[in-house]
Short mmCIF file of C-alpha atoms in Angstrom, two decimals:
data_model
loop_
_atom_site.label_atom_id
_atom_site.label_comp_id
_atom_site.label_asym_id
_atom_site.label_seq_id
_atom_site.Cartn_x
_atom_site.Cartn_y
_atom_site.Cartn_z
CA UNK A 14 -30.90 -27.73 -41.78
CA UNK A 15 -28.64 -30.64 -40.14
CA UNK A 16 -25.34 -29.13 -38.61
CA UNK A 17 -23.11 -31.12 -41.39
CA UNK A 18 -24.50 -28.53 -43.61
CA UNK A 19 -24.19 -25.48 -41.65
CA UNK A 20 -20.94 -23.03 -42.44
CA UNK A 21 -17.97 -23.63 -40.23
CA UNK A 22 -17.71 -20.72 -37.41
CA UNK A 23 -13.94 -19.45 -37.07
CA UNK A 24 -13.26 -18.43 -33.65
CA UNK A 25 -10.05 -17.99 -31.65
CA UNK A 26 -9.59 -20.53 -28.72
CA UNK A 27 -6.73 -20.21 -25.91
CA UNK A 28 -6.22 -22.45 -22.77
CA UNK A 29 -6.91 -21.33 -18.91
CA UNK A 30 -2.56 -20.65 -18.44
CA UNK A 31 -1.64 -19.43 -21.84
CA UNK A 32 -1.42 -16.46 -23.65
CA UNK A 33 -1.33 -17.85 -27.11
CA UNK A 34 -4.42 -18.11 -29.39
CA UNK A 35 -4.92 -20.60 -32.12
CA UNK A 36 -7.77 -19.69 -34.88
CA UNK A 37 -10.32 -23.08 -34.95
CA UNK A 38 -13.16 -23.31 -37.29
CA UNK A 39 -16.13 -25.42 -36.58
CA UNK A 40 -19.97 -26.12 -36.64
CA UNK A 41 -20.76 -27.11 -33.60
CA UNK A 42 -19.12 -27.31 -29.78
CA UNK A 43 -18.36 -30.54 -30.04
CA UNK A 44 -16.02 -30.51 -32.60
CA UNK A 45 -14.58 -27.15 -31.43
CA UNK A 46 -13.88 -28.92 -28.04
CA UNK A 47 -12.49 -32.68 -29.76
CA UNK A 48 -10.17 -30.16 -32.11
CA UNK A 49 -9.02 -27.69 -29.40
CA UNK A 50 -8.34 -30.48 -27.06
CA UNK A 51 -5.94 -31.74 -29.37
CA UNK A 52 -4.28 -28.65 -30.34
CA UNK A 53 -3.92 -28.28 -26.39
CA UNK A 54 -3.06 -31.33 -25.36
CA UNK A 55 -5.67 -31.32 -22.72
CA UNK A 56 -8.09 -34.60 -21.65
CA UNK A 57 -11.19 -34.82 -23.93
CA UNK A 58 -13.35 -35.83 -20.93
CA UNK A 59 -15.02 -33.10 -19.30
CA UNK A 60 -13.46 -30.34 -21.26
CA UNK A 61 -15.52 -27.30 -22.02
CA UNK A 62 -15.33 -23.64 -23.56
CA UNK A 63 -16.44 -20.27 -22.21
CA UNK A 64 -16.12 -17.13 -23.35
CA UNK A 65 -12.97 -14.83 -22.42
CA UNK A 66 -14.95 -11.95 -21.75
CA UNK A 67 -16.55 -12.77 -18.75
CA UNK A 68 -16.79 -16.45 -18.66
CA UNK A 69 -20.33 -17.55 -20.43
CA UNK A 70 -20.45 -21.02 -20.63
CA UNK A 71 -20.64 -22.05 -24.66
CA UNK A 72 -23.46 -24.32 -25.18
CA UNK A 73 -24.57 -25.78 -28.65
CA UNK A 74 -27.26 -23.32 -28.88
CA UNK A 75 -25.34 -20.45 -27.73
CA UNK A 76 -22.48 -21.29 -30.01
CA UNK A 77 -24.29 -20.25 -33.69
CA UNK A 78 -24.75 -16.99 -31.99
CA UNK A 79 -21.02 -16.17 -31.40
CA UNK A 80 -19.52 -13.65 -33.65
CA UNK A 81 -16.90 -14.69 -36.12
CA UNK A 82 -13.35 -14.67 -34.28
CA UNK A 83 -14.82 -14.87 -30.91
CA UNK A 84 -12.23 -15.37 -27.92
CA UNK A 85 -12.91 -18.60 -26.33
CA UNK A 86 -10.60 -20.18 -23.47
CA UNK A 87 -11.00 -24.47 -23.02
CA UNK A 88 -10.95 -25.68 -19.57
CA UNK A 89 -10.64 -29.17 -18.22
CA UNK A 90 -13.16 -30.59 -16.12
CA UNK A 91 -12.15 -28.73 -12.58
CA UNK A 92 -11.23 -25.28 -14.12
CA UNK A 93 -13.78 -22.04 -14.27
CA UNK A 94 -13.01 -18.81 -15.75
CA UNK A 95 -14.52 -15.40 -14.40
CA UNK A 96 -13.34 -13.48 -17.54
CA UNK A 97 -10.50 -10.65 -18.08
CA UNK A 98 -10.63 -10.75 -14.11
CA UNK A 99 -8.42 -14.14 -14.29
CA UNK A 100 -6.32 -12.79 -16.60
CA UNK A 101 -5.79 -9.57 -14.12
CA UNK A 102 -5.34 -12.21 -11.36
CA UNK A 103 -2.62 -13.81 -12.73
CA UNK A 104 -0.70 -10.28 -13.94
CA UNK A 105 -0.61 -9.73 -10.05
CA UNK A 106 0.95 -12.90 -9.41
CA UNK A 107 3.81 -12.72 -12.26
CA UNK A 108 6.85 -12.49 -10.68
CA UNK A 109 8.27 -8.72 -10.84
CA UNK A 110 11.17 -9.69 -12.93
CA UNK A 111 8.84 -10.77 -15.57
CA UNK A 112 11.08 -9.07 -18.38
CA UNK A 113 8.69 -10.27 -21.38
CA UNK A 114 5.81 -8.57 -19.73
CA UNK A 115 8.12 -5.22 -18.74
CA UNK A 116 9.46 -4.79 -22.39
CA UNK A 117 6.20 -5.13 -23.88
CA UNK A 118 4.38 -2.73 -21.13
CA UNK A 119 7.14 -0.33 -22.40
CA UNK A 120 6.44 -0.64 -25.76
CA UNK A 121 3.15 0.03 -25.24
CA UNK A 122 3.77 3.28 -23.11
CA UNK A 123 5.82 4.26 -26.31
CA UNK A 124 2.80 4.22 -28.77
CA UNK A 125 0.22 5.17 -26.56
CA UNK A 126 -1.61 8.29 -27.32
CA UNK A 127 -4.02 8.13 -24.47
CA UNK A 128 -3.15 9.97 -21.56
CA UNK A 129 -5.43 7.88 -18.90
CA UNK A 130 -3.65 4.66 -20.59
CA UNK A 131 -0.28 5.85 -20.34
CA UNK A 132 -1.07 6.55 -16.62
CA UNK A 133 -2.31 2.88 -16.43
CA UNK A 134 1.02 1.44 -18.28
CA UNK A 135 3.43 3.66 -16.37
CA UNK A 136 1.99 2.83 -12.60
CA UNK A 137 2.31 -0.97 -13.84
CA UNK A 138 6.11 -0.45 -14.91
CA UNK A 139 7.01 1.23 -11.83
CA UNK A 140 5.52 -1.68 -9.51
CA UNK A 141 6.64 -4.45 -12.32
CA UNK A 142 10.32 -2.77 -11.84
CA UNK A 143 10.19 -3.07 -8.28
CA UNK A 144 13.42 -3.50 -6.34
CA UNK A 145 12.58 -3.92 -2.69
CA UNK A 146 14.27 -7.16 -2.19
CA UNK A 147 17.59 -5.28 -2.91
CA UNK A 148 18.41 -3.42 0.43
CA UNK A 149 22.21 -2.20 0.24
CA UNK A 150 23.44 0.88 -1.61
CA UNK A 151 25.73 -1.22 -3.63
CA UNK A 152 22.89 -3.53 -4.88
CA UNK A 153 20.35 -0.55 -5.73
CA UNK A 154 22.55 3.03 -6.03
CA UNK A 155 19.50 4.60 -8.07
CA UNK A 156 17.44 4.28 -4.92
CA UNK A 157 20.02 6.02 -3.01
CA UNK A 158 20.07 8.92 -5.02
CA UNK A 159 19.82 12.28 -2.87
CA UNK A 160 20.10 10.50 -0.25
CA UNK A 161 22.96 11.00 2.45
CA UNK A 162 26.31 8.53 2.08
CA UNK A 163 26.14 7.92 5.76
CA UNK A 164 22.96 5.58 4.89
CA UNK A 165 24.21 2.00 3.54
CA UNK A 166 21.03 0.31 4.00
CA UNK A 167 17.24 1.14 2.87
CA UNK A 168 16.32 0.26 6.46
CA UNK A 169 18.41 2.43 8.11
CA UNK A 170 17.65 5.39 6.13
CA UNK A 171 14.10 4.52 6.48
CA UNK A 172 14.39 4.09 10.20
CA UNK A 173 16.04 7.83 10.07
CA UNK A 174 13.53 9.44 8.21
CA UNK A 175 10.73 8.33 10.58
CA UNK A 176 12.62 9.61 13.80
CA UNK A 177 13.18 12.57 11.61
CA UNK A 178 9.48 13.24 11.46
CA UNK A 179 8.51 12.18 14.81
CA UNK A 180 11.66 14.34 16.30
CA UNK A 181 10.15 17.25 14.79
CA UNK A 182 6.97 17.14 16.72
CA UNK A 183 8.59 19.00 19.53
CA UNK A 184 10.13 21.43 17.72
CA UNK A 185 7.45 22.60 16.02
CA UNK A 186 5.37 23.50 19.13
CA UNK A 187 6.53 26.57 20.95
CA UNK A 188 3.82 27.73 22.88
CA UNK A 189 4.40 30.83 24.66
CA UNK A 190 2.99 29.86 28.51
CA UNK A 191 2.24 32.11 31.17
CA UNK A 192 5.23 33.02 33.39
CA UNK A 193 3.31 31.04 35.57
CA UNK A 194 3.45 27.41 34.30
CA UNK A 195 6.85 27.85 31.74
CA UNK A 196 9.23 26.23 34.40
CA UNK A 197 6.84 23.40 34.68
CA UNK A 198 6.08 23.34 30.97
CA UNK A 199 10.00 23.37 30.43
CA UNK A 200 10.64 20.53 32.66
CA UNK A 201 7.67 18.71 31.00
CA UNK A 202 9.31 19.21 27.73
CA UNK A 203 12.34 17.84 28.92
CA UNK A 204 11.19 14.73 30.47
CA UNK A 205 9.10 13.98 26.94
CA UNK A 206 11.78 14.44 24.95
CA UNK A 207 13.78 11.48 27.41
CA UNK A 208 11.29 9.27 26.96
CA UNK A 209 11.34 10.04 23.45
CA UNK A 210 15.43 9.26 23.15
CA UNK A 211 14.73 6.13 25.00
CA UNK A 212 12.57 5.14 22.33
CA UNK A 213 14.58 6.02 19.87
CA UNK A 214 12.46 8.32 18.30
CA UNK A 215 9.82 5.53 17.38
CA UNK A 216 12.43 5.26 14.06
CA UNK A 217 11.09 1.29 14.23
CA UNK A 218 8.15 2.04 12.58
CA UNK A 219 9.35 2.77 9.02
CA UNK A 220 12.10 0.11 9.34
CA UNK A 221 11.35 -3.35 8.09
CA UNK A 222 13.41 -5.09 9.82
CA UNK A 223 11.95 -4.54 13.35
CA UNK A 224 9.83 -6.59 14.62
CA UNK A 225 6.39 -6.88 12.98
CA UNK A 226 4.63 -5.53 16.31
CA UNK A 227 7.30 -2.56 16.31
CA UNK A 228 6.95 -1.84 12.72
CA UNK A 229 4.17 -0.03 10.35
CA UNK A 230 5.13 -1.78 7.04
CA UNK A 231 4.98 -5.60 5.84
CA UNK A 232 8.36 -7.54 5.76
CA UNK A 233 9.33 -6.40 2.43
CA UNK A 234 8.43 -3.02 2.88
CA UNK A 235 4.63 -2.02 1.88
CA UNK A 236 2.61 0.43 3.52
CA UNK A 237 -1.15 0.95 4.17
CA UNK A 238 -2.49 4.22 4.21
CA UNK A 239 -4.69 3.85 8.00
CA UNK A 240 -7.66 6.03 6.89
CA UNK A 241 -8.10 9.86 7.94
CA UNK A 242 -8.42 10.63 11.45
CA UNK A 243 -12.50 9.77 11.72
CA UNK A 244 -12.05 6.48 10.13
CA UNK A 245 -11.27 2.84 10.52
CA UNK A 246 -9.58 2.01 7.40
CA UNK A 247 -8.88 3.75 4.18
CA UNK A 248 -11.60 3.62 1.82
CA UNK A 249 -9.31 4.12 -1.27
CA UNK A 250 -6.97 1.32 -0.04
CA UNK A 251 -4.05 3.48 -0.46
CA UNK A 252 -0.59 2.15 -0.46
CA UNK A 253 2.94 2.48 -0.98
CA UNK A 254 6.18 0.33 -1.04
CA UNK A 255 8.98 3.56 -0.57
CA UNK A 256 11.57 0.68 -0.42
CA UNK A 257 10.48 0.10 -4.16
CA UNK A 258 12.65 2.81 -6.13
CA UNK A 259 13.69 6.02 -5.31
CA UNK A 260 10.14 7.62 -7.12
CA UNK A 261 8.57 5.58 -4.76
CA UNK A 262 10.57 7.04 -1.71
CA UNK A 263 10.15 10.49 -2.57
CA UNK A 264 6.23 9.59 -3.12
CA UNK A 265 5.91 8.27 0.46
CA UNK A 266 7.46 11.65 2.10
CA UNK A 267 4.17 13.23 0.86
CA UNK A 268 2.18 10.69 3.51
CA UNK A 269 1.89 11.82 6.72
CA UNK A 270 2.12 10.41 10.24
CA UNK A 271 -1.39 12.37 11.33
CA UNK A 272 -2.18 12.78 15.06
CA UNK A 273 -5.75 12.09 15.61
CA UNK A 274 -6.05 14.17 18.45
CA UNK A 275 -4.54 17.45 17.33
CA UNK A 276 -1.00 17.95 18.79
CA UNK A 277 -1.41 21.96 18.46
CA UNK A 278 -5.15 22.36 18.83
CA UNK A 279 -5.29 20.28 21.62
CA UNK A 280 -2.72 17.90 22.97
CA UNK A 281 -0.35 21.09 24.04
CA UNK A 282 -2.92 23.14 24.91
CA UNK A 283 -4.46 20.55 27.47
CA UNK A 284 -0.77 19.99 28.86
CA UNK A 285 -0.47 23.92 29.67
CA UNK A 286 -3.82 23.72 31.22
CA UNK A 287 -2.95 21.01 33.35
CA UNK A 288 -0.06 22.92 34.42
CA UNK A 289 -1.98 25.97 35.85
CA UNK A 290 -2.68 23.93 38.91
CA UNK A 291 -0.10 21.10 38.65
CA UNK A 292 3.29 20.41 39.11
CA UNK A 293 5.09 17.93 36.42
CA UNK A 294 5.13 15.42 39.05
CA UNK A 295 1.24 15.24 38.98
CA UNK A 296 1.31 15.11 35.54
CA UNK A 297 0.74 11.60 33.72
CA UNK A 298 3.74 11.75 31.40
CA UNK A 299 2.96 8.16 29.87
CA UNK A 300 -0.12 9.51 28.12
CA UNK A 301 1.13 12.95 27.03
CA UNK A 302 3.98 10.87 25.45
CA UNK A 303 1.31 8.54 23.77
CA UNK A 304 -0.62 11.13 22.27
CA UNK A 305 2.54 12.99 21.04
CA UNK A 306 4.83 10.68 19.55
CA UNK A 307 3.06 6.94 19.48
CA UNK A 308 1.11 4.73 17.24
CA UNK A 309 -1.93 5.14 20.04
CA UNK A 310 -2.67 8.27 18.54
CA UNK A 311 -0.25 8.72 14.84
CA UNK A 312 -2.19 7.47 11.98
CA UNK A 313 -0.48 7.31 8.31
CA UNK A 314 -2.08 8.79 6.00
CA UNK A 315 -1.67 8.98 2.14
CA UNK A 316 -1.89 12.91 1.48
CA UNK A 317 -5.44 12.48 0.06
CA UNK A 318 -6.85 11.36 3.41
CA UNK A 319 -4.55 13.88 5.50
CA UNK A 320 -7.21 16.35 6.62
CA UNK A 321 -6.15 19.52 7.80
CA UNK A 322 -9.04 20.93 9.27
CA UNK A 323 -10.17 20.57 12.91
CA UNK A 324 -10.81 17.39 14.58
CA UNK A 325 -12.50 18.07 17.08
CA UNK A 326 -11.08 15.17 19.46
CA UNK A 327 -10.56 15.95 22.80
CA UNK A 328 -7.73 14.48 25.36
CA UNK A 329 -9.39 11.96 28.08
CA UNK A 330 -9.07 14.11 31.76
CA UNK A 331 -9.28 10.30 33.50
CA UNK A 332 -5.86 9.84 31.95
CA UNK A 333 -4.04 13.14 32.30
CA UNK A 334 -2.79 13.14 35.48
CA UNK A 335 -1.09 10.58 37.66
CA UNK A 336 -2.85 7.94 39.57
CA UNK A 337 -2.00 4.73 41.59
CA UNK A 338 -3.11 2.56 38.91
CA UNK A 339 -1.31 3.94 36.28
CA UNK A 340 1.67 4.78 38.14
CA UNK A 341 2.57 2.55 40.91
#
């Protein structure tokens, strides 16, 4: 039977940028493409039609196999489409004050009986919502919430909260040494904890407004979970922006600055051997600091890769003690 005979197909037709879809009917691709081109207002030449789904290209033969109210999307003669994965790629790259797109992810959330879906819409309001480009209390007081009046910036409280941690590390190591090494051990302690106030407590690394070498975060505030201890990167691709909203802050005090090689199981314990037959002086302070309270051996971790159980990493005896080369 000759196609001017054949039944009109009625299919729904969108272009590559827009949301909208207009219902066509027609019997072949040709006409689908001459009508949709004009609805469009997009150049006849080279124009073509794929499937939304995943991006099938829609031939004449393919076409009278296409259920009734397909999705379609035209293209112009440059343009592909991969499918819902375009669509996905352009969500990412709406801008985050996108207030259509928030109210109708809301109402969404509101009808939604599905508890995997609500999970879905709610993790893509809170990162649609985001306010990191606001940094004073005045401009953001929700973030703020709980959180001291001292603090007028993000940065600074961020910067705070990371000395915070890092302080800590000494005080939560009290070995008990043998009578024999606790002066030494004491004035080890002391001299660490300096070289730790000179540093400022490493506070730079949760601030984004150091320097990018000095810092652990992007410019605007977003954090990679590094991987657990044995790894090179995260497989789950973990991350975090606690400059976001205050959920998002109190999220990111779950992550963990993790030392590779165990502070208690081995970094201490490797210091108060050194001690049996060294004084302080022989001792190579740089690397003891390094392995307590620096990047060389912190990793953060999202809570899910923060494993607790032994590492099994040893300190390097070549570096533990002072030499010419390392100390001139």
């Amino acid at each position: 039977m000759s196609s001017k005979y054949e039944k009109n197909k009625p299919v729904k037709i969108r272009g590559y940028s827009g949301d909208r879809k207009y219902g066509i009917a027609s019997k072949d691709v040709k006409e689908l493409i001459k009508k949709s081109c004009k609805l469009l207002q997009l150049p006849l030449s080279g124009a073509h039609v794929c499937l939304y789904e995943d991006g099938t290209m829609v031939t004449e033969d393919f076409f009278p196999t296409l259920p009734d109210n397909c999705e379609l999307v035209l293209l112009s003669r440059d343009q592909t489409w991969s499918g819902v994965v375009c669509d996905i790629g352009r969500l990412l790259n709406t801008d985050r004050h996108a207030d259509g797109l928030i109210e109708a992810a809301k109402g969404l959330l509101s009808d939604e009986k599905s508890f995997k879906r609500r999970k879905v819409l709610t993790d893509l309001l809170q990162n649609l919502e985001d306010r990191s480009d606001l940094e004073s209390r005045e401009e953001d007081e929700d973030w703020f919430t709980g959180v001291d009046v001292r603090f007028k910036t993000k940065s600074a409280y961020m910067k705070y909260n990371c000395e915070s941690r890092i302080r800590g590390y000494m005080k939560e190591v009290n070995p008990r040494p043998k009578a024999k090494v606790k002066e030494e051990f004491l004035k080890t302690s002391k001299c660490l904890v300096e070289m730790l106030k000179n540093d400022k407590y490493n506070g730079k690394y949760f601030d984004r407004t150091e320097k990018e070498s000095g810092r652990l975060c992007t410019k605007e505030g977003w954090f990679t979970c590094q991987g657990s201890f044995e790894q090179k990167l995260c497989q789950s691709l973990h991350s975090i922006n606690p400059y976001g909203s205050r959920e998002s802050r109190i999220v990111f005090s779950t992550w963990n600055l993790d030392h590779r090689i165990e502070k208690k199981r081995t970094i201490i314990p490797a210091l108060l051997e050194a001690l049996q037959t060294h004084k302080t002086a022989d001792i190579n302070l740089n690397y003891f600091y390094q392995m307590l309270f620096t990047r060389e051996n912190l990793k953060l971790v999202h809570i899910v890769c923060h494993k607790k159980g032994a590492h099994n990493l040893m300190c390097d005896t070549n570096k533990m003690f002072r030499t010419s080369k390392n100390h001139p």
